mmCIF file of C-alpha atoms and ligand atoms in Angstrom:
data_model
loop_
_atom_site.group_PDB
_atom_site.id
_atom_site.type_symbol
_atom_site.label_atom_id
_atom_site.label_comp_id
_atom_site.label_asym_id
_atom_site.label_seq_id
_atom_site.Cartn_x
_atom_site.Cartn_y
_atom_site.Cartn_z
ATOM 1 C CA UNK A 735 165.033 96.008 137.587
ATOM 2 C CA UNK A 736 164.965 97.331 134.194
ATOM 3 C CA UNK A 737 166.408 93.744 133.381
ATOM 4 C CA UNK A 738 163.909 91.866 135.276
ATOM 5 C CA UNK A 739 161.148 93.802 133.280
ATOM 6 C CA UNK A 740 162.632 92.444 129.997
ATOM 7 C CA UNK A 741 163.009 89.000 131.320
ATOM 8 C CA UNK A 742 159.416 89.023 132.369
ATOM 9 C CA UNK A 743 158.380 90.413 129.015
ATOM 10 C CA UNK A 744 160.338 87.453 127.320
ATOM 11 C CA UNK A 745 158.792 84.926 129.426
ATOM 12 C CA UNK A 746 155.308 86.178 128.943
ATOM 13 C CA UNK A 747 156.002 86.416 125.003
ATOM 14 C CA UNK A 748 157.070 82.778 125.113
ATOM 15 C CA UNK A 749 154.291 81.760 127.058
ATOM 16 C CA UNK A 750 151.823 83.123 124.670
ATOM 17 C CA UNK A 751 153.380 81.667 121.665
ATOM 18 C CA UNK A 752 153.455 78.378 123.458
ATOM 19 C CA UNK A 753 149.626 78.569 124.089
ATOM 20 C CA UNK A 754 147.646 75.934 121.848
ATOM 21 C CA UNK A 755 144.442 77.062 122.371
ATOM 22 C CA UNK A 756 142.180 79.592 124.051
ATOM 23 C CA UNK A 757 142.088 78.157 127.369
ATOM 24 C CA UNK A 758 146.066 77.840 127.573
ATOM 25 C CA UNK A 759 146.243 81.347 126.406
ATOM 26 C CA UNK A 760 143.865 82.535 129.210
ATOM 27 C CA UNK A 761 146.085 80.715 131.843
ATOM 28 C CA UNK A 762 148.991 82.388 130.324
ATOM 29 C CA UNK A 763 147.496 85.783 130.578
ATOM 30 C CA UNK A 764 146.588 85.435 134.284
ATOM 31 C CA UNK A 765 150.030 84.099 135.077
ATOM 32 C CA UNK A 766 151.634 87.030 133.325
ATOM 33 C CA UNK A 767 149.314 89.973 133.629
ATOM 34 C CA UNK A 768 146.670 88.775 136.269
ATOM 35 C CA UNK A 769 146.394 90.552 139.699
ATOM 36 C CA UNK A 770 149.114 88.427 141.398
ATOM 37 C CA UNK A 771 151.394 88.304 138.509
ATOM 38 C CA UNK A 772 154.868 89.857 138.933
ATOM 39 C CA UNK A 773 154.960 92.494 136.161
ATOM 40 C CA UNK A 774 151.663 94.211 137.280
ATOM 41 C CA UNK A 775 152.754 94.201 140.993
ATOM 42 C CA UNK A 776 155.780 95.942 139.885
ATOM 43 C CA UNK A 777 154.056 98.631 137.866
ATOM 44 C CA UNK A 778 151.972 99.206 141.163
ATOM 45 C CA UNK A 779 154.852 99.629 143.194
ATOM 46 C CA UNK A 780 156.455 102.235 140.684
ATOM 47 C CA UNK A 781 155.580 105.289 142.832
ATOM 48 C CA UNK A 782 157.222 103.962 145.635
ATOM 49 C CA UNK A 783 160.633 104.100 143.701
ATOM 50 C CA UNK A 784 163.012 106.835 143.973
ATOM 51 C CA UNK A 785 162.087 109.850 141.539
ATOM 52 C CA UNK A 786 165.485 109.011 139.604
ATOM 53 C CA UNK A 787 164.253 105.548 138.798
ATOM 54 C CA UNK A 788 160.714 106.103 138.608
ATOM 55 C CA UNK A 789 160.626 107.614 135.106
ATOM 56 C CA UNK A 790 162.655 104.737 133.247
ATOM 57 C CA UNK A 791 161.170 101.535 135.259
ATOM 58 C CA UNK A 792 157.761 102.814 134.719
ATOM 59 C CA UNK A 793 158.218 103.420 131.020
ATOM 60 C CA UNK A 794 159.963 99.836 130.525
ATOM 61 C CA UNK A 795 157.160 98.243 132.586
ATOM 62 C CA UNK A 796 154.230 99.978 130.977
ATOM 63 C CA UNK A 797 155.821 99.253 127.778
ATOM 64 C CA UNK A 798 156.146 95.510 128.612
ATOM 65 C CA UNK A 799 152.529 95.361 129.922
ATOM 66 C CA UNK A 800 151.214 96.825 126.675
ATOM 67 C CA UNK A 801 153.398 94.535 124.331
ATOM 68 C CA UNK A 802 151.975 91.485 126.315
ATOM 69 C CA UNK A 803 148.452 92.574 126.020
ATOM 70 C CA UNK A 804 148.660 93.551 122.456
ATOM 71 C CA UNK A 805 150.242 89.757 121.567
ATOM 72 C CA UNK A 806 147.645 88.188 123.964
ATOM 73 C CA UNK A 807 145.069 89.997 121.829
ATOM 74 C CA UNK A 808 146.186 89.043 118.385
ATOM 75 C CA UNK A 809 146.759 85.582 119.702
ATOM 76 C CA UNK A 810 143.562 85.160 121.151
ATOM 77 C CA UNK A 811 141.716 86.184 117.719
ATOM 78 C CA UNK A 812 144.062 84.034 115.902
ATOM 79 C CA UNK A 813 143.082 80.938 118.321
ATOM 80 C CA UNK A 814 139.452 81.695 118.029
ATOM 81 C CA UNK A 815 139.221 82.080 114.372
ATOM 82 C CA UNK A 816 141.191 78.701 114.009
ATOM 83 C CA UNK A 817 138.755 77.069 116.779
ATOM 84 C CA UNK A 818 135.476 78.248 115.102
ATOM 85 C CA UNK A 819 136.948 76.897 111.659
ATOM 86 C CA UNK A 820 137.399 73.645 113.300
ATOM 87 C CA UNK A 821 134.078 73.729 115.153
ATOM 88 C CA UNK A 822 132.281 74.368 111.689
ATOM 89 C CA UNK A 823 133.913 71.281 110.161
ATOM 90 C CA UNK A 824 133.553 69.132 112.857
ATOM 91 C CA UNK A 825 129.924 69.956 113.620
ATOM 92 C CA UNK A 826 128.624 70.242 110.255
ATOM 93 C CA UNK A 827 124.932 69.117 110.105
ATOM 94 C CA UNK A 828 123.812 66.909 107.088
ATOM 95 C CA UNK A 829 120.434 67.941 106.723
ATOM 96 C CA UNK A 830 119.762 65.378 104.079
ATOM 97 C CA UNK A 831 120.170 62.600 106.349
ATOM 98 C CA UNK A 832 116.920 60.620 107.534
ATOM 99 C CA UNK A 833 115.720 61.822 110.811
ATOM 100 C CA UNK A 834 115.957 59.417 114.017
ATOM 101 C CA UNK A 835 113.730 58.086 114.274
ATOM 102 C CA UNK A 836 112.623 58.487 110.914
ATOM 103 C CA UNK A 837 109.575 60.571 110.212
ATOM 104 C CA UNK A 838 106.461 59.312 108.550
ATOM 105 C CA UNK A 839 106.515 60.856 105.226
ATOM 106 C CA UNK A 840 103.422 62.588 104.280
ATOM 107 C CA UNK A 841 101.590 62.508 100.677
ATOM 108 C CA UNK A 842 99.041 64.356 98.798
ATOM 109 C CA UNK A 843 95.552 63.653 99.318
ATOM 110 C CA UNK A 844 93.909 61.710 96.304
ATOM 111 C CA UNK A 845 91.775 64.721 95.567
ATOM 112 C CA UNK A 846 94.744 67.175 95.450
ATOM 113 C CA UNK A 847 96.987 64.717 93.416
ATOM 114 C CA UNK A 848 93.952 64.258 90.998
ATOM 115 C CA UNK A 849 92.980 67.920 90.831
ATOM 116 C CA UNK A 850 96.905 68.750 90.065
ATOM 117 C CA UNK A 851 96.940 65.954 87.391
ATOM 118 C CA UNK A 852 93.701 67.239 85.670
ATOM 119 C CA UNK A 853 95.346 70.841 85.761
ATOM 120 C CA UNK A 854 98.614 69.562 84.288
ATOM 121 C CA UNK A 855 96.613 68.023 81.300
ATOM 122 C CA UNK A 856 94.931 71.349 80.569
ATOM 123 C CA UNK A 857 97.714 73.508 81.188
ATOM 124 C CA UNK A 858 99.737 71.242 78.345
ATOM 125 C CA UNK A 859 96.627 72.161 76.260
ATOM 126 C CA UNK A 860 97.356 76.001 76.885
ATOM 127 C CA UNK A 861 94.566 76.861 79.359
ATOM 128 C CA UNK A 862 95.742 78.983 82.351
ATOM 129 C CA UNK A 863 94.293 77.969 86.076
ATOM 130 C CA UNK A 864 92.025 80.579 87.783
ATOM 131 C CA UNK A 865 90.438 80.279 91.012
ATOM 132 C CA UNK A 866 87.353 82.009 92.523
ATOM 133 C CA UNK A 867 85.274 82.686 95.337
ATOM 134 C CA UNK A 868 83.285 79.954 97.463
ATOM 135 C CA UNK A 869 80.920 82.569 98.743
ATOM 136 C CA UNK A 870 79.027 83.835 95.680
ATOM 137 C CA UNK A 871 76.146 86.090 94.514
ATOM 138 C CA UNK A 872 72.877 84.639 93.102
ATOM 139 C CA UNK A 873 73.769 86.713 90.196
ATOM 140 C CA UNK A 874 76.968 85.066 89.237
ATOM 141 C CA UNK A 875 75.995 81.397 90.436
ATOM 142 C CA UNK A 876 72.580 81.671 88.781
ATOM 143 C CA UNK A 877 71.231 84.585 87.020
ATOM 144 C CA UNK A 878 74.248 85.411 84.635
ATOM 145 C CA UNK A 879 74.070 81.607 83.836
ATOM 146 C CA UNK A 880 70.510 81.846 82.404
ATOM 147 C CA UNK A 881 68.771 79.922 85.478
ATOM 148 C CA UNK A 882 65.308 80.931 85.243
ATOM 149 C CA UNK A 883 63.899 81.968 88.812
ATOM 150 C CA UNK A 884 62.068 78.620 89.072
ATOM 151 C CA UNK A 885 64.975 76.531 88.264
ATOM 152 C CA UNK A 886 65.076 73.748 90.963
ATOM 153 C CA UNK A 887 68.847 74.205 91.982
ATOM 154 C CA UNK A 888 67.621 77.845 93.223
ATOM 155 C CA UNK A 889 65.681 76.339 95.778
ATOM 156 C CA UNK A 890 66.580 77.182 99.531
ATOM 157 C CA UNK A 891 66.412 73.113 100.013
ATOM 158 C CA UNK A 892 69.024 72.559 97.530
ATOM 159 C CA UNK A 893 71.569 75.296 98.069
ATOM 160 C CA UNK A 894 73.255 76.849 101.029
ATOM 161 C CA UNK A 895 71.948 80.468 101.237
ATOM 162 C CA UNK A 896 73.431 83.346 103.732
ATOM 163 C CA UNK A 897 70.796 85.520 102.489
ATOM 164 C CA UNK A 898 68.316 86.059 99.336
ATOM 165 C CA UNK A 899 71.381 87.417 97.604
ATOM 166 C CA UNK A 900 74.420 85.534 98.995
ATOM 167 C CA UNK A 901 75.171 81.635 98.853
ATOM 168 C CA UNK A 902 77.656 78.964 98.805
ATOM 169 C CA UNK A 903 78.273 78.379 95.173
ATOM 170 C CA UNK A 904 76.988 75.345 93.900
ATOM 171 C CA UNK A 905 79.038 74.935 90.875
ATOM 172 C CA UNK A 906 82.440 76.362 89.480
ATOM 173 C CA UNK A 907 80.525 78.078 86.691
ATOM 174 C CA UNK A 908 80.238 81.371 87.918
ATOM 175 C CA UNK A 909 83.681 81.793 87.252
ATOM 176 C CA UNK A 910 82.902 81.732 83.641
ATOM 177 C CA UNK A 911 81.322 85.255 84.058
ATOM 178 C CA UNK A 912 83.859 86.529 86.383
ATOM 179 C CA UNK A 913 86.863 85.320 84.045
ATOM 180 C CA UNK A 914 85.303 86.853 81.099
ATOM 181 C CA UNK A 915 84.427 90.041 83.149
ATOM 182 C CA UNK A 916 88.228 90.230 83.749
ATOM 183 C CA UNK A 917 89.316 90.362 80.288
ATOM 184 C CA UNK A 918 88.583 89.923 76.560
ATOM 185 C CA UNK A 919 88.518 86.974 74.460
ATOM 186 C CA UNK A 920 90.373 85.030 73.724
ATOM 187 C CA UNK A 921 90.422 82.983 76.922
ATOM 188 C CA UNK A 922 91.307 79.576 77.776
ATOM 189 C CA UNK A 923 90.814 78.926 81.385
ATOM 190 C CA UNK A 924 90.178 76.089 83.857
ATOM 191 C CA UNK A 925 88.809 76.592 87.473
ATOM 192 C CA UNK A 926 89.301 74.072 90.267
ATOM 193 C CA UNK A 927 87.410 74.805 93.410
ATOM 194 C CA UNK A 928 84.996 73.677 96.164
ATOM 195 C CA UNK A 929 81.403 73.554 95.698
ATOM 196 C CA UNK A 930 78.401 73.058 98.033
ATOM 197 C CA UNK A 931 75.056 71.593 97.731
ATOM 198 C CA UNK A 932 72.509 70.349 100.305
ATOM 199 C CA UNK A 933 73.144 66.541 99.568
ATOM 200 C CA UNK A 934 74.619 63.751 101.676
ATOM 201 C CA UNK A 935 74.811 60.030 100.874
ATOM 202 C CA UNK A 936 77.237 57.489 99.495
ATOM 203 C CA UNK A 937 77.494 59.500 96.042
ATOM 204 C CA UNK A 938 76.780 62.833 97.598
ATOM 205 C CA UNK A 939 78.667 65.245 100.221
ATOM 206 C CA UNK A 940 77.632 68.822 100.962
ATOM 207 C CA UNK A 941 80.981 69.690 99.849
ATOM 208 C CA UNK A 942 82.872 68.654 96.850
ATOM 209 C CA UNK A 943 85.380 69.837 94.063
ATOM 210 C CA UNK A 944 84.802 70.531 90.349
ATOM 211 C CA UNK A 945 87.183 71.645 87.614
ATOM 212 C CA UNK A 946 85.379 74.170 85.336
ATOM 213 C CA UNK A 947 86.568 74.911 81.633
ATOM 214 C CA UNK A 948 85.913 77.695 79.473
ATOM 215 C CA UNK A 949 87.576 78.507 76.059
ATOM 216 C CA UNK A 950 86.235 81.479 74.091
ATOM 217 C CA UNK A 951 87.391 82.624 70.719
ATOM 218 C CA UNK A 952 86.685 83.029 67.040
ATOM 219 C CA UNK A 953 85.464 79.951 65.302
ATOM 220 C CA UNK A 954 85.298 77.521 68.323
ATOM 221 C CA UNK A 955 82.975 74.506 67.596
ATOM 222 C CA UNK A 956 81.478 71.322 69.378
ATOM 223 C CA UNK A 957 84.347 69.733 67.539
ATOM 224 C CA UNK A 958 86.995 71.560 69.600
ATOM 225 C CA UNK A 959 85.142 70.611 72.897
ATOM 226 C CA UNK A 960 84.999 66.896 71.810
ATOM 227 C CA UNK A 961 89.062 67.018 70.944
ATOM 228 C CA UNK A 962 89.862 68.872 74.096
ATOM 229 C CA UNK A 963 87.874 66.333 76.307
ATOM 230 C CA UNK A 964 89.383 63.485 74.070
ATOM 231 C CA UNK A 965 93.048 64.510 74.952
ATOM 232 C CA UNK A 966 91.760 64.965 78.601
ATOM 233 C CA UNK A 967 90.130 61.285 78.690
ATOM 234 C CA UNK A 968 93.283 59.808 77.138
ATOM 235 C CA UNK A 969 95.554 61.564 79.398
ATOM 236 C CA UNK A 970 93.486 60.537 82.532
ATOM 237 C CA UNK A 971 92.151 57.169 81.735
ATOM 238 C CA UNK A 972 94.349 55.666 79.258
ATOM 239 C CA UNK A 973 95.511 56.060 75.505
ATOM 240 C CA UNK A 974 92.971 53.795 74.244
ATOM 241 C CA UNK A 975 89.883 55.786 75.228
ATOM 242 C CA UNK A 976 87.138 57.249 73.328
ATOM 243 C CA UNK A 977 84.651 59.983 74.246
ATOM 244 C CA UNK A 978 81.175 60.565 73.176
ATOM 245 C CA UNK A 979 78.766 63.429 73.606
ATOM 246 C CA UNK A 980 75.196 62.790 74.483
ATOM 247 C CA UNK A 981 72.674 65.595 74.475
ATOM 248 C CA UNK A 982 71.691 66.907 77.744
ATOM 249 C CA UNK A 983 70.334 70.289 79.223
ATOM 250 C CA UNK A 984 72.344 72.915 80.869
ATOM 251 C CA UNK A 985 70.701 76.488 81.409
ATOM 252 C CA UNK A 986 74.131 78.253 80.418
ATOM 253 C CA UNK A 987 75.092 76.193 77.332
ATOM 254 C CA UNK A 988 73.123 75.231 74.203
ATOM 255 C CA UNK A 989 73.753 72.708 72.815
ATOM 256 C CA UNK A 990 74.507 70.999 76.057
ATOM 257 C CA UNK A 991 75.963 67.608 76.190
ATOM 258 C CA UNK A 992 77.028 64.685 78.711
ATOM 259 C CA UNK A 993 80.291 63.682 77.923
ATOM 260 C CA UNK A 994 81.107 59.704 78.295
ATOM 261 C CA UNK A 995 84.450 57.906 78.436
ATOM 262 C CA UNK A 996 84.543 54.306 76.921
ATOM 263 C CA UNK A 997 84.763 51.874 79.979
ATOM 264 C CA UNK A 998 88.467 51.271 80.744
ATOM 265 C CA UNK A 999 87.323 48.361 83.030
ATOM 266 C CA UNK A 1000 85.989 46.059 80.318
ATOM 267 C CA UNK A 1001 85.439 46.146 76.482
ATOM 268 C CA UNK A 1002 81.958 46.181 75.322
ATOM 269 C CA UNK A 1003 80.335 46.056 78.523
ATOM 270 C CA UNK A 1004 81.678 42.721 79.617
ATOM 271 C CA UNK A 1005 83.727 42.540 82.660
ATOM 272 C CA UNK A 1006 87.096 40.835 82.474
ATOM 273 C CA UNK A 1007 87.758 37.819 84.497
ATOM 274 C CA UNK A 1008 90.167 39.851 86.898
ATOM 275 C CA UNK A 1009 89.957 43.041 88.396
ATOM 276 C CA UNK A 1010 87.877 44.811 91.282
ATOM 277 C CA UNK A 1011 84.738 42.822 89.470
ATOM 278 C CA UNK A 1012 85.812 40.167 91.731
ATOM 279 C CA UNK A 1013 86.166 37.264 89.207
ATOM 280 C CA UNK A 1014 83.081 36.091 87.559
ATOM 281 C CA UNK A 1015 82.810 37.261 84.058
ATOM 282 C CA UNK A 1016 79.463 39.206 83.622
ATOM 283 C CA UNK A 1017 78.094 42.597 83.219
ATOM 284 C CA UNK A 1018 80.818 45.003 84.035
ATOM 285 C CA UNK A 1019 79.930 46.791 87.353
ATOM 286 C CA UNK A 1020 81.712 50.025 86.196
ATOM 287 C CA UNK A 1021 79.780 50.714 83.015
ATOM 288 C CA UNK A 1022 76.809 48.639 84.087
ATOM 289 C CA UNK A 1023 77.401 46.735 80.720
ATOM 290 C CA UNK A 1024 77.210 49.951 78.519
ATOM 291 C CA UNK A 1025 80.775 50.520 77.363
ATOM 292 C CA UNK A 1026 80.333 54.088 78.434
ATOM 293 C CA UNK A 1027 80.702 55.898 81.662
ATOM 294 C CA UNK A 1028 79.782 59.217 82.179
ATOM 295 C CA UNK A 1029 82.551 61.883 82.981
ATOM 296 C CA UNK A 1030 81.059 65.329 82.945
ATOM 297 C CA UNK A 1031 78.808 68.055 81.558
ATOM 298 C CA UNK A 1032 79.656 70.372 78.761
ATOM 299 C CA UNK A 1033 78.117 72.294 75.974
ATOM 300 C CA UNK A 1034 78.606 75.465 73.778
ATOM 301 C CA UNK A 1035 78.345 78.968 75.790
ATOM 302 C CA UNK A 1036 74.576 80.394 75.380
ATOM 303 C CA UNK A 1037 74.666 83.566 73.694
ATOM 304 C CA UNK A 1038 72.480 84.872 76.736
ATOM 305 C CA UNK A 1039 75.743 84.198 78.673
ATOM 306 C CA UNK A 1040 77.807 86.344 76.440
ATOM 307 C CA UNK A 1041 75.246 89.132 76.812
ATOM 308 C CA UNK A 1042 76.235 89.536 80.386
ATOM 309 C CA UNK A 1043 79.953 90.319 79.087
ATOM 310 C CA UNK A 1044 79.363 91.961 75.861
ATOM 311 C CA UNK A 1045 80.949 95.388 76.939
ATOM 312 C CA UNK A 1046 84.079 93.240 77.755
ATOM 313 C CA UNK A 1047 84.269 92.198 74.025
ATOM 314 C CA UNK A 1048 82.203 88.873 74.128
ATOM 315 C CA UNK A 1049 79.904 89.689 70.866
ATOM 316 C CA UNK A 1050 78.199 86.299 70.176
ATOM 317 C CA UNK A 1051 78.302 87.281 66.742
ATOM 318 C CA UNK A 1052 81.977 87.106 66.680
ATOM 319 C CA UNK A 1053 83.028 84.866 69.086
ATOM 320 C CA UNK A 1054 81.645 81.245 70.506
ATOM 321 C CA UNK A 1055 82.768 79.283 73.137
ATOM 322 C CA UNK A 1056 82.800 75.783 74.849
ATOM 323 C CA UNK A 1057 82.430 75.347 78.602
ATOM 324 C CA UNK A 1058 82.808 72.084 80.982
ATOM 325 C CA UNK A 1059 82.500 71.012 84.506
ATOM 326 C CA UNK A 1060 83.704 67.885 86.169
ATOM 327 C CA UNK A 1061 83.706 66.450 89.624
ATOM 328 C CA UNK A 1062 87.078 65.948 90.827
ATOM 329 C CA UNK A 1063 85.881 63.300 93.319
ATOM 330 C CA UNK A 1064 83.973 61.371 90.563
ATOM 331 C CA UNK A 1065 87.050 61.363 88.196
ATOM 332 C CA UNK A 1066 89.084 59.997 91.119
ATOM 333 C CA UNK A 1067 86.584 57.307 91.947
ATOM 334 C CA UNK A 1068 86.237 56.084 88.524
ATOM 335 C CA UNK A 1069 89.909 55.918 87.872
ATOM 336 C CA UNK A 1070 90.655 54.260 91.125
ATOM 337 C CA UNK A 1071 87.673 52.140 91.800
ATOM 338 C CA UNK A 1072 86.710 53.828 94.894
ATOM 339 C CA UNK A 1073 83.240 52.746 96.225
ATOM 340 C CA UNK A 1074 82.119 55.374 98.486
ATOM 341 C CA UNK A 1075 82.649 59.009 98.119
ATOM 342 C CA UNK A 1076 82.775 59.621 101.947
ATOM 343 C CA UNK A 1077 86.332 57.456 101.949
ATOM 344 C CA UNK A 1078 87.723 61.068 100.781
ATOM 345 C CA UNK A 1079 86.935 62.855 103.880
ATOM 346 C CA UNK A 1080 86.810 60.027 106.628
ATOM 347 C CA UNK A 1081 90.633 60.848 107.171
ATOM 348 C CA UNK A 1082 91.294 57.042 107.518
ATOM 349 C CA UNK A 1083 95.152 56.647 106.790
ATOM 350 C CA UNK A 1084 94.413 53.245 105.464
ATOM 351 C CA UNK A 1085 92.660 54.673 102.526
ATOM 352 C CA UNK A 1086 94.848 57.640 102.245
ATOM 353 C CA UNK A 1087 98.003 55.377 102.326
ATOM 354 C CA UNK A 1088 97.062 53.860 99.163
ATOM 355 C CA UNK A 1089 97.417 56.661 96.842
ATOM 356 C CA UNK A 1090 100.374 59.484 96.297
HETATM 357 N N1 LIG C 2357 77.850 73.408 86.266
HETATM 358 C C1 LIG C 2357 77.496 72.118 85.857
HETATM 359 C C2 LIG C 2357 77.159 71.458 86.916
HETATM 360 O O1 LIG C 2357 77.790 71.581 88.121
HETATM 361 C C3 LIG C 2357 78.432 71.550 84.857
HETATM 362 C C4 LIG C 2357 78.853 72.401 83.560
HETATM 363 C C5 LIG C 2357 79.675 73.329 83.254
HETATM 364 C C6 LIG C 2357 77.978 72.177 82.602
HETATM 365 C C7 LIG C 2357 79.998 73.950 82.200
HETATM 366 C C8 LIG C 2357 78.015 72.717 81.519
HETATM 367 C C9 LIG C 2357 79.002 73.761 81.180
HETATM 368 O O2 LIG C 2357 76.357 70.429 86.662
#
């Protein structure tokens, strides 16, 4: 009987060694150690043997079973590892392959692309980008910016108020005050963001986007403003552009200017023979024959504005600054010849797909 046991053990070992995969190994296990297999049956019969045989046979059969079990376990983990390895190499997913069917690729909205383009120009000039709240107080939106109680923009008919004190900002300029409150000069920041006015037609939407600029330092002059905006205009509208400053009025800058860029559709107000003018050589539709296009408002920071942040180090006897504010929609419309502001918000893919 001892001999039969070692024969069974050898057969089992051979079967395990021959198993090429987990399924074959499982078959070998069932055949040699399963409920109907000879070795386990033999073990179950040990108690019926004569006491003389019982010890030796029991020991040999037990050893044979344990040896086979261990062998199977070792072989199983070997096979599993090899099979996993094979699956990993065969099932490898190439995530860089295009989807099937190919997904439509999104793109940046023209307003987002334009905002980023403008930000890049000013970041390149050393400005940081800040953002601020769209829900503002009358103090930041008007009062600290030197708007008289009677200024027309403060009317309830022009501005969205939540209460006497709280409103939707009408421009990004309140961030001039907040930025200066947050830290002493020098400061060079731009502030992109949404602004709101009670207006709606082909050139006005109740919500639109501005980018504010503020630079405060020692010995800042109007020439710095002009030089900065010249760089901006050339980066956005082309290397050959010029800018000019025209006197204007804003409550929070003194002097105040409107800034024009030389027309990039014509020269000297005469439209070229091609382009979106439609052919006929005549008065340029973009600059209305003037050769200049208004792009933004700006000026030197009014000392009255500094008086609200004097404690933070903005002494108008020591520092000066310039500020500017531009409409992102306006810049994009000019640059791309877009005739109606509402195209930006219609979400018509035929429009959106032309950009980005
Ligand atoms: N906030 C002004 C507007 O919305 C623009 C502006 C900003 C003018 C900064 C001067 C300085 O019209």
